Short mmCIF file of C-alpha atoms in Angstrom, two decimals:
data_model
loop_
_atom_site.label_atom_id
_atom_site.label_comp_id
_atom_site.label_asym_id
_atom_site.label_seq_id
_atom_site.Cartn_x
_atom_site.Cartn_y
_atom_site.Cartn_z
CA MET A 293 94.20 113.70 99.97
CA ALA A 294 95.24 113.29 96.60
CA ARG A 295 96.84 109.44 95.83
CA LEU A 296 99.86 108.48 93.52
CA ASN A 297 98.66 106.40 89.84
CA THR A 298 101.49 104.98 90.51
CA PHE A 299 103.81 102.75 93.23
CA PRO A 300 107.01 104.64 93.35
CA VAL A 301 109.72 101.13 93.79
CA SER A 302 113.30 100.79 92.67
CA VAL A 303 113.44 98.06 89.65
CA LYS A 304 116.58 95.33 90.49
CA VAL A 305 118.30 95.16 86.03
CA ALA A 306 122.13 93.62 87.34
CA GLY A 307 122.01 90.60 84.89
CA ARG A 308 119.56 91.81 82.80
CA ARG A 309 119.15 93.85 80.03
CA ILE A 310 117.44 97.24 79.48
CA VAL A 311 115.94 97.43 75.53
CA ILE A 312 115.76 101.02 73.93
CA VAL A 313 113.63 101.18 70.44
CA GLY A 314 114.71 103.90 68.32
CA GLY A 315 118.38 105.79 67.80
CA ASP A 316 117.74 109.70 67.52
CA GLU A 317 117.87 112.47 70.47
CA GLU A 318 115.22 110.64 72.48
CA ALA A 319 116.66 107.00 72.22
CA LEU A 320 120.04 108.68 73.49
CA ALA A 321 118.32 110.68 76.43
CA LYS A 322 117.19 106.96 77.78
CA ALA A 323 120.34 106.00 76.82
CA ARG A 324 121.87 107.83 79.74
CA LEU A 325 119.86 107.68 82.29
CA ALA A 326 120.11 102.94 81.96
CA VAL A 327 123.91 103.31 81.37
CA LYS A 328 124.09 104.54 85.26
CA THR A 329 123.22 100.97 86.15
CA SER A 330 124.74 97.25 86.06
CA ALA A 331 122.46 96.08 82.87
CA GLU A 332 123.16 95.24 79.20
CA VAL A 333 122.19 98.59 77.33
CA VAL A 334 120.89 97.71 74.17
CA VAL A 335 120.02 99.75 71.48
CA PHE A 336 118.00 98.52 68.71
CA ALA A 337 116.76 101.18 65.37
CA ALA A 338 117.06 100.70 61.80
CA GLU A 339 119.34 103.65 61.80
CA ALA A 340 121.35 105.04 64.53
CA GLU A 341 120.61 108.40 64.19
CA ALA A 342 122.08 109.76 67.66
CA ASP A 343 125.86 109.21 68.87
CA PHE A 344 126.17 106.79 71.20
CA SER A 345 129.60 106.57 71.44
CA GLY A 346 130.72 106.30 74.76
CA LEU A 347 128.12 105.58 75.92
CA GLY A 348 129.31 101.54 76.37
CA VAL A 349 125.92 100.48 74.37
CA THR A 350 125.38 97.52 71.81
CA ILE A 351 123.92 99.11 69.32
CA ILE A 352 122.01 96.31 66.55
CA GLU A 353 120.62 98.33 63.58
CA ARG A 354 117.54 96.04 62.78
CA ALA A 355 114.16 95.70 63.12
CA ILE A 356 113.17 94.44 66.92
CA GLN A 357 112.61 91.41 67.37
CA ALA A 358 110.06 88.77 70.25
CA ALA A 359 113.22 87.11 71.33
CA ASP A 360 115.24 90.50 72.29
CA PHE A 361 112.81 90.71 75.03
CA ASP A 362 114.33 87.33 76.31
CA ASN A 363 115.77 88.81 80.19
CA ALA A 364 114.81 92.17 79.56
CA ALA A 365 114.10 94.47 82.62
CA LEU A 366 112.73 97.27 81.30
CA ALA A 367 111.88 98.96 77.50
CA PHE A 368 111.59 102.27 76.37
CA ILE A 369 110.10 102.93 72.58
CA ALA A 370 111.86 106.05 70.88
CA ASP A 371 110.26 105.23 67.56
CA HIS A 372 106.46 106.10 67.02
CA GLY A 373 106.70 104.66 63.90
CA PRO A 374 105.73 100.83 62.94
CA ASP A 375 108.61 99.43 64.62
CA GLY A 376 107.51 100.94 68.06
CA ALA A 377 103.66 99.88 67.70
CA ARG A 378 105.37 96.42 66.91
CA ALA A 379 108.04 96.77 69.28
CA LEU A 380 105.05 97.45 72.23
CA GLU A 381 103.09 94.65 71.68
CA MET A 382 105.82 92.73 71.88
CA ALA A 383 107.00 93.65 75.25
CA ARG A 384 104.11 93.60 76.60
CA ALA A 385 103.73 89.50 75.07
CA ALA A 386 107.09 89.64 76.82
CA GLY A 387 105.87 90.09 80.18
CA VAL A 388 108.69 93.48 80.37
CA PRO A 389 107.72 97.09 81.70
CA VAL A 390 107.30 99.58 78.75
CA ASN A 391 108.17 103.66 78.77
CA GLU A 392 106.79 104.88 75.68
CA VAL A 393 108.26 108.31 75.17
CA ASP A 394 105.84 111.13 75.49
CA VAL A 395 103.07 108.60 75.48
CA PRO A 396 101.58 108.40 78.88
CA GLU A 397 98.71 106.61 78.30
CA ASN A 398 101.22 103.56 76.61
CA CYS A 399 103.54 103.92 79.84
CA ASP A 400 103.86 101.01 82.34
CA PHE A 401 106.46 103.19 84.21
CA PHE A 402 108.00 106.97 84.27
CA THR A 403 111.02 107.60 84.17
CA PRO A 404 112.00 109.78 87.06
CA ALA A 405 114.73 112.70 88.09
CA ILE A 406 117.31 111.21 89.48
CA VAL A 407 119.38 112.01 92.38
CA ASP A 408 122.30 109.73 91.86
CA ARG A 409 124.24 108.89 94.55
CA ALA A 410 125.86 105.34 94.29
CA PRO A 411 124.26 102.66 95.91
CA ILE A 412 121.84 105.93 96.94
CA SER A 413 119.63 106.61 95.07
CA ILE A 414 116.55 109.51 95.00
CA ALA A 415 114.19 109.44 92.45
CA ILE A 416 111.49 112.04 91.59
CA SER A 417 108.44 111.84 89.87
CA SER A 418 105.65 113.75 89.10
CA GLU A 419 103.64 110.54 86.77
CA GLY A 420 104.74 111.92 83.09
CA ASP A 421 102.38 115.57 84.44
CA ALA A 422 104.98 118.26 84.74
CA PRO A 423 108.71 116.84 84.47
CA VAL A 424 110.12 120.18 84.54
CA LEU A 425 108.74 120.52 88.46
CA ALA A 426 110.77 117.14 88.74
CA ARG A 427 113.71 118.25 87.58
CA LEU A 428 114.23 122.11 89.90
CA VAL A 429 112.87 119.81 93.08
CA ARG A 430 115.93 117.19 91.97
CA ALA A 431 117.90 120.36 91.41
CA ARG A 432 117.04 121.13 95.02
CA ILE A 433 117.81 117.91 96.82
CA GLU A 434 121.40 117.65 94.79
CA ALA A 435 122.47 120.78 96.44
CA MET A 436 121.54 119.10 100.23
CA LEU A 437 123.09 116.00 99.35
CA SER A 438 127.11 115.62 100.14
CA PRO A 439 128.47 113.99 97.16
CA ARG A 440 130.07 111.83 99.63
CA LEU A 441 127.23 110.67 100.48
CA GLY A 442 127.32 107.36 99.13
CA ASP A 443 130.48 107.21 100.04
CA ILE A 444 129.50 106.46 103.66
CA ALA A 445 126.58 104.05 102.11
CA ARG A 446 129.24 102.10 101.05
CA LEU A 447 130.87 101.33 103.96
CA ALA A 448 127.93 100.69 106.37
CA GLY A 449 126.91 98.24 103.65
CA ALA A 450 130.98 96.80 104.51
CA MET A 451 130.63 97.43 108.54
CA ARG A 452 127.55 94.52 108.05
CA GLU A 453 128.83 91.55 109.24
CA LYS A 454 131.06 93.16 112.07
CA VAL A 455 127.97 94.53 113.53
CA ALA A 456 126.19 91.73 113.28
CA ALA A 457 128.11 89.66 115.23
CA LEU A 458 129.79 92.56 117.96
CA LEU A 459 125.93 93.88 118.22
CA PRO A 460 122.90 91.09 119.06
CA ASP A 461 119.71 93.19 118.71
CA GLY A 462 118.21 95.19 116.29
CA VAL A 463 117.94 98.03 118.35
CA SER A 464 121.46 98.20 119.15
CA ARG A 465 122.24 97.54 115.56
CA ARG A 466 119.59 100.97 114.34
CA ARG A 467 121.62 103.01 116.53
CA TYR A 468 124.90 101.85 115.54
CA TYR A 469 124.31 102.88 111.62
CA GLU A 470 122.67 106.50 112.81
CA ALA A 471 125.53 107.73 115.03
CA LEU A 472 127.97 105.94 112.10
CA VAL A 473 126.33 108.07 108.66
CA THR A 474 125.61 110.86 111.36
CA ALA A 475 129.20 111.44 112.60
CA PRO A 476 130.96 114.49 112.22
CA GLY A 477 134.24 113.25 110.70
CA ILE A 478 133.08 110.75 108.70
CA GLU A 479 133.49 112.52 105.51
CA GLY A 480 137.20 113.49 106.01
CA ALA A 481 137.67 109.89 107.40
CA LEU A 482 137.30 108.68 103.79
CA ALA A 483 138.25 111.55 102.14
CA ALA A 484 141.69 110.19 104.52
CA ASP A 485 141.30 106.26 103.17
CA ARG A 486 140.23 106.05 106.78
CA GLY A 487 136.61 105.21 106.92
CA GLU A 488 136.72 101.83 107.64
CA ALA A 489 139.52 102.42 110.99
CA ALA A 490 136.51 105.90 112.05
CA ALA A 491 134.04 102.88 111.77
CA ASP A 492 135.64 100.21 114.03
CA ALA A 493 136.44 102.46 116.63
CA LEU A 494 132.35 103.24 116.78
CA LEU A 495 131.52 100.03 116.75
CA ALA A 496 133.54 99.13 119.33
CA LEU A 497 132.40 102.14 122.18
CA HIS A 498 128.77 100.52 120.99
CA ALA A 499 129.66 97.12 121.64
CA GLU A 500 131.26 97.82 125.17
CA ALA A 501 127.90 100.11 126.04
CA LYS A 502 126.00 97.54 128.60
CA GLY A 503 121.77 97.98 127.53
CA VAL A 504 120.35 101.18 125.70
CA ASP A 505 118.63 103.73 127.26
CA GLY A 506 115.94 104.77 126.39
CA VAL A 507 114.61 108.84 125.60
CA VAL A 508 111.12 110.51 125.47
CA TRP A 509 110.70 113.81 123.41
CA LEU A 510 107.43 115.70 124.21
CA ILE A 511 107.31 117.36 120.72
CA GLY A 512 105.41 120.00 119.69
CA ALA A 513 103.21 118.87 116.45
CA GLY A 514 102.36 122.55 116.15
CA PRO A 515 98.39 123.56 114.74
CA GLY A 516 98.60 120.40 112.68
CA ALA A 517 99.54 121.39 109.43
CA GLU A 518 103.25 119.34 108.44
CA ASP A 519 105.36 122.85 107.20
CA LEU A 520 104.75 124.00 110.17
CA LEU A 521 106.42 121.52 111.84
CA THR A 522 110.78 122.75 113.01
CA LEU A 523 113.46 121.15 111.24
CA ARG A 524 114.76 118.99 115.11
CA ALA A 525 110.89 117.77 115.56
CA GLN A 526 111.16 116.27 111.77
CA ARG A 527 114.55 115.13 112.53
CA LEU A 528 113.46 113.61 115.92
CA LEU A 529 110.16 112.00 114.31
CA GLN A 530 112.66 110.15 111.37
CA GLU A 531 114.57 108.80 114.95
CA ALA A 532 111.81 107.71 117.28
CA ASP A 533 111.25 103.79 117.55
CA VAL A 534 107.75 105.00 118.77
CA ILE A 535 105.23 107.99 118.58
CA VAL A 536 102.62 108.00 121.18
CA HIS A 537 100.69 110.57 120.04
CA ASP A 538 97.50 112.65 120.83
CA GLN A 539 94.34 112.51 118.59
CA LEU A 540 94.14 116.34 117.87
CA VAL A 541 97.99 115.36 116.02
CA PRO A 542 96.36 114.81 112.47
CA GLY A 543 97.56 111.85 110.28
CA ALA A 544 100.10 113.64 108.03
CA VAL A 545 101.81 114.77 111.11
CA VAL A 546 102.01 111.20 112.25
CA GLU A 547 103.60 110.37 109.07
CA MET A 548 106.10 111.87 109.23
CA GLY A 549 108.14 109.44 111.40
CA ARG A 550 110.05 106.67 110.70
CA ARG A 551 108.28 103.98 108.44
CA ASP A 552 108.43 101.05 110.70
CA ALA A 553 108.30 102.97 114.09
CA GLU A 554 105.17 102.15 116.44
CA ARG A 555 102.33 104.41 115.98
CA ILE A 556 99.61 104.48 119.53
CA CYS A 557 97.07 106.82 119.03
CA VAL A 558 96.56 108.14 123.15
CA GLY A 559 93.56 109.81 121.98
CA LYS A 560 91.91 112.84 124.01
CA ALA A 561 89.22 114.43 122.82
CA LYS A 562 86.52 116.62 124.16
CA GLY A 563 84.11 113.52 125.59
CA HIS A 564 86.22 110.65 124.53
CA HIS A 565 89.33 109.70 126.67
CA SER A 566 90.43 106.10 125.21
CA PHE A 567 94.09 107.37 127.97
CA SER A 568 93.86 108.15 131.53
CA GLN A 569 97.19 110.88 131.29
CA ALA A 570 98.47 108.65 134.31
CA GLN A 571 97.63 105.21 131.61
CA ILE A 572 100.31 108.01 128.97
CA ASN A 573 102.64 108.69 131.42
CA THR A 574 103.41 104.52 132.61
CA LEU A 575 103.46 104.19 128.55
CA ILE A 576 106.02 106.38 127.78
CA VAL A 577 108.14 105.43 130.69
CA ARG A 578 107.37 101.38 130.17
CA LEU A 579 108.74 102.79 126.61
CA ALA A 580 111.71 104.10 127.34
CA ARG A 581 112.89 101.42 129.71
CA GLU A 582 113.06 99.43 127.17
CA GLY A 583 115.52 101.74 125.63
CA LYS A 584 113.51 103.24 122.74
CA LYS A 585 113.36 106.04 121.46
CA VAL A 586 110.01 107.27 122.29
CA ALA A 587 108.25 110.79 120.23
CA ARG A 588 105.38 111.77 122.68
CA LEU A 589 103.50 114.40 119.74
CA LYS A 590 101.54 116.56 121.66
CA SER A 591 99.38 119.13 119.41
CA GLY A 592 100.59 122.69 119.24
CA ASP A 593 102.82 122.65 121.73
CA PRO A 594 103.56 120.65 124.32
CA MET A 595 103.70 123.62 127.13
CA VAL A 596 100.79 125.62 126.28
CA PHE A 597 97.78 123.22 127.89
CA GLY A 598 99.57 120.23 126.54
CA ARG A 599 100.13 118.68 130.32
CA ALA A 600 103.83 118.10 129.40
CA GLY A 601 104.69 119.26 132.99
CA GLU A 602 102.79 116.04 134.31
CA GLU A 603 104.19 113.88 132.19
CA ILE A 604 107.92 115.34 132.82
CA ALA A 605 107.32 114.91 137.00
CA ALA A 606 106.68 111.30 135.55
CA LEU A 607 110.03 110.63 133.52
CA ARG A 608 112.28 112.88 136.45
CA LYS A 609 110.67 110.35 138.75
CA ALA A 610 111.42 107.17 136.90
CA GLY A 611 114.64 108.72 135.80
CA ILE A 612 114.27 108.64 132.51
CA GLN A 613 115.76 110.82 129.91
CA TYR A 614 113.83 113.29 127.85
CA ALA A 615 114.54 116.16 125.90
CA VAL A 616 111.00 119.36 124.83
CA VAL A 617 111.14 120.21 121.21
CA PRO A 618 108.69 123.62 120.77
CA GLY A 619 105.82 123.88 118.67
CA VAL A 620 103.62 126.51 117.31
CA THR A 621 101.09 126.79 119.65
CA ALA A 622 97.53 127.52 118.16
CA ALA A 623 96.65 131.11 119.82
CA LEU A 624 100.06 131.82 117.34
CA ALA A 625 98.87 130.32 114.37
CA ALA A 626 95.58 132.55 114.85
CA ALA A 627 97.29 135.12 115.03
CA ALA A 628 99.10 134.67 112.16
CA ASP A 629 95.88 133.46 110.27
CA THR A 630 94.59 136.41 110.50
CA ALA A 631 97.14 139.09 110.51
CA THR A 632 96.30 139.93 114.61
CA PRO A 633 98.53 141.70 116.64
CA VAL A 634 98.04 140.81 119.71
CA THR A 635 100.72 142.64 121.44
CA LEU A 636 101.13 146.15 119.97
CA ARG A 637 102.01 149.59 120.82
CA LYS A 638 99.62 151.69 122.82
CA VAL A 639 97.16 149.45 121.94
CA SER A 640 97.95 145.94 124.04
CA SER A 641 101.57 145.22 126.24
CA GLY A 642 100.78 141.79 126.83
CA PHE A 643 99.17 138.62 125.42
CA VAL A 644 97.53 136.44 128.42
CA PHE A 645 97.10 132.59 127.22
CA ALA A 646 93.92 130.64 129.23
CA THR A 647 91.69 127.83 129.23
CA ALA A 648 88.12 128.23 128.84
CA HIS A 649 86.95 125.45 129.89
CA GLY A 650 86.09 125.07 133.08
CA ALA A 651 86.97 128.18 134.12
CA ASP A 652 85.29 129.46 138.33
CA ASP A 653 83.88 132.99 138.90
CA GLY A 654 87.57 133.82 140.02
CA ASP A 655 89.05 133.37 136.95
CA LEU A 656 86.55 135.20 134.78
CA GLN A 657 87.43 138.25 137.15
CA HIS A 658 91.37 138.01 136.68
CA TRP A 659 90.26 137.88 132.74
CA ALA A 660 88.04 140.92 132.51
CA ALA A 661 90.20 143.22 134.53
CA LEU A 662 93.06 142.03 131.98
CA ALA A 663 91.44 142.36 129.56
CA GLY A 664 90.53 146.11 130.66
CA SER A 665 93.81 146.61 131.43
CA GLY A 666 94.78 146.38 127.64
CA LEU A 667 95.85 142.94 127.39
CA THR A 668 94.67 140.80 124.88
CA LEU A 669 93.13 137.71 126.15
CA GLY A 670 94.27 133.82 124.10
CA LEU A 671 91.39 131.87 125.31
CA TYR A 672 91.39 127.97 124.48
CA MET A 673 88.62 124.96 124.88
CA GLY A 674 85.74 127.05 125.48
CA LYS A 675 83.72 127.21 121.54
CA SER A 676 81.06 125.31 123.19
CA ILE A 677 80.68 127.95 126.32
CA ALA A 678 81.85 131.32 124.46
CA ALA A 679 78.59 132.86 124.56
CA ASP A 680 78.54 132.24 128.19
CA VAL A 681 82.16 133.01 128.99
CA ALA A 682 81.57 136.96 126.94
CA ARG A 683 78.23 136.96 129.11
CA ARG A 684 80.53 136.77 132.57
CA LEU A 685 83.39 138.77 130.82
CA MET A 686 80.66 141.29 130.90
CA GLU A 687 79.73 141.47 134.53
CA HIS A 688 82.93 141.86 135.04
CA GLY A 689 82.80 145.30 133.56
CA VAL A 690 84.58 144.37 130.58
CA SER A 691 82.75 146.33 127.05
CA ALA A 692 80.06 145.60 124.86
CA ALA A 693 82.36 146.93 122.46
CA MET A 694 85.73 145.14 122.92
CA PRO A 695 86.51 143.75 119.84
CA VAL A 696 86.28 139.45 119.33
CA GLY A 697 88.30 137.07 116.98
CA ILE A 698 87.86 133.28 116.97
CA VAL A 699 89.62 131.14 114.85
CA VAL A 700 88.82 127.53 114.43
CA ASN A 701 91.57 124.74 113.29
CA ALA A 702 93.92 127.24 113.47
CA GLY A 703 97.26 127.08 110.62
CA ARG A 704 95.43 124.90 108.62
CA ALA A 705 93.96 124.58 105.19
CA ASP A 706 89.96 124.32 107.00
CA LYS A 707 90.25 127.39 109.50
CA ALA A 708 86.82 129.68 109.87
CA LEU A 709 87.11 132.80 111.38
CA TYR A 710 84.73 134.47 113.47
CA ALA A 711 84.32 138.49 114.30
CA GLY A 712 82.41 140.71 116.52
CA THR A 713 82.15 142.17 119.87
CA VAL A 714 81.76 141.13 123.27
CA GLY A 715 78.32 142.16 122.92
CA ALA A 716 77.38 140.39 120.30
CA LEU A 717 79.54 137.11 121.02
CA ALA A 718 76.88 137.22 124.68
CA ALA A 719 73.74 137.06 122.53
CA GLY A 720 74.51 135.34 119.74
CA GLU A 721 74.18 131.80 118.19
CA ILE A 722 76.46 130.54 116.44
CA GLU A 723 77.12 126.97 114.98
CA PHE A 724 80.94 126.86 114.56
CA VAL A 725 82.55 124.32 112.54
CA ASP A 726 84.14 121.02 113.72
CA GLY A 727 87.36 121.87 115.54
CA PRO A 728 89.66 123.38 118.03
CA ALA A 729 89.30 127.34 118.86
CA VAL A 730 91.22 129.57 119.59
CA ILE A 731 89.26 133.52 121.34
CA PHE A 732 90.70 136.53 120.99
CA VAL A 733 89.50 139.46 123.52
CA GLY A 734 90.90 142.74 123.24
CA GLU A 735 91.14 145.91 121.21
CA ALA A 736 94.35 144.80 119.62
CA VAL A 737 92.07 141.73 118.12
CA ALA A 738 90.49 145.45 115.73
CA GLN A 739 94.24 145.38 114.33
CA GLY A 740 93.92 142.42 112.45
CA ASP A 741 92.52 141.16 109.04
CA TRP A 742 89.06 139.89 109.68
CA ALA A 743 87.62 140.41 106.08
CA ARG A 744 86.86 136.61 105.22
CA ALA A 745 85.62 135.96 108.95
CA GLU A 746 81.48 135.48 110.06
CA THR A 747 80.11 138.61 112.04
CA ILE A 748 78.93 137.63 114.80
CA ALA A 749 76.16 138.84 115.61
CA ALA A 750 73.12 138.80 118.18
CA VAL A 751 69.94 136.85 118.02
CA ALA A 752 68.11 140.27 117.12
CA GLU A 753 69.96 141.09 114.55
CA ARG A 754 69.51 137.40 113.09
CA VAL A 755 66.45 137.71 112.91
CA ALA A 756 65.93 141.47 111.83
#
């Protein structure tokens, strides 16, 4: 994973000065940004060529001196001549972070594209590599955010003392602020100069509430790609106090939760169960009884081989509020990866989810009948026994020529594809890449795009 070369922070400039060296259009552009803050903005230049009028900056037409950097929070250098070089040395000597315009190697910080909803600010930085792209991202964010976002933030800040006095614990206070800033009528109340009254009324409701009710959200994390999470899943991850996640859920998905949320890995992988299912059930019930919002993050979809039924039963028995948030299950992600129409008119009239792990002979006989009748099988958890499953399907009447497709790590950048027939899979020796697999069996598989797949060949074919 690529790492940032800069650490995104907000610099406190109140009561300090921002120094700009240079008097041309580049200096003017930096001045326009600097005056958005409460800092004293001072421009030093032998001659102010650009029009700084109306900005409220102080212009001093002389060469900058070392003392001019006293009490400076930041310095911008837009003079690339000898005066600018001396200014760079003096700023560094004074310990003032410097940005030399369009000279990345001389920059201690970069100027981001800024979304201004004071006191809320959003900075988009490309570390100097792609400022145009940063501006385009800024435009998209601007379109998403209400112009009254800053008003809402100031209202929340004005309520701080009242909230601290009436709500004794951090969880209750955070719940109040979440309700305040997301209240459907808060913008209208602010527009009518009734924002504080609306905030007070909401605070009274929270103060009267007896305790805090916990909740468990069983959330489908999808196959592992962050951009396959649903919008609802993303929102609830941001609200959760605790994220209880499976071993197969990638760290990048877990990181989409609140930064201060507790994270508990209840790792369950093949051959390694650090938590039993009973322990997981007990854990999520206990956390909810403590008044916490619990995101139970499961790979794929919670209701497809996710054992969500057992967890729901435990929550119902304990009287805990819960909700299920669907996710993209691995078989559907695998179908999308390979453009395989698992249901297809006059070819496949249905699609069956099944788990190969632990399947008995009766299961195999049933699957064989379904595949023979025209349905497509999507078999989970069968990578290590794929050849054995194929042989047993043939024993129950599945044709050796029946198409097979296998996707490992469906929906991810590191996915791997394998394609062939039931007969080749039964007689073959495949070294699969690491990761969970979905095995498709059925005539519809041949209609997919398996051009980049490794061909499943029988042992004799490999030797030949």
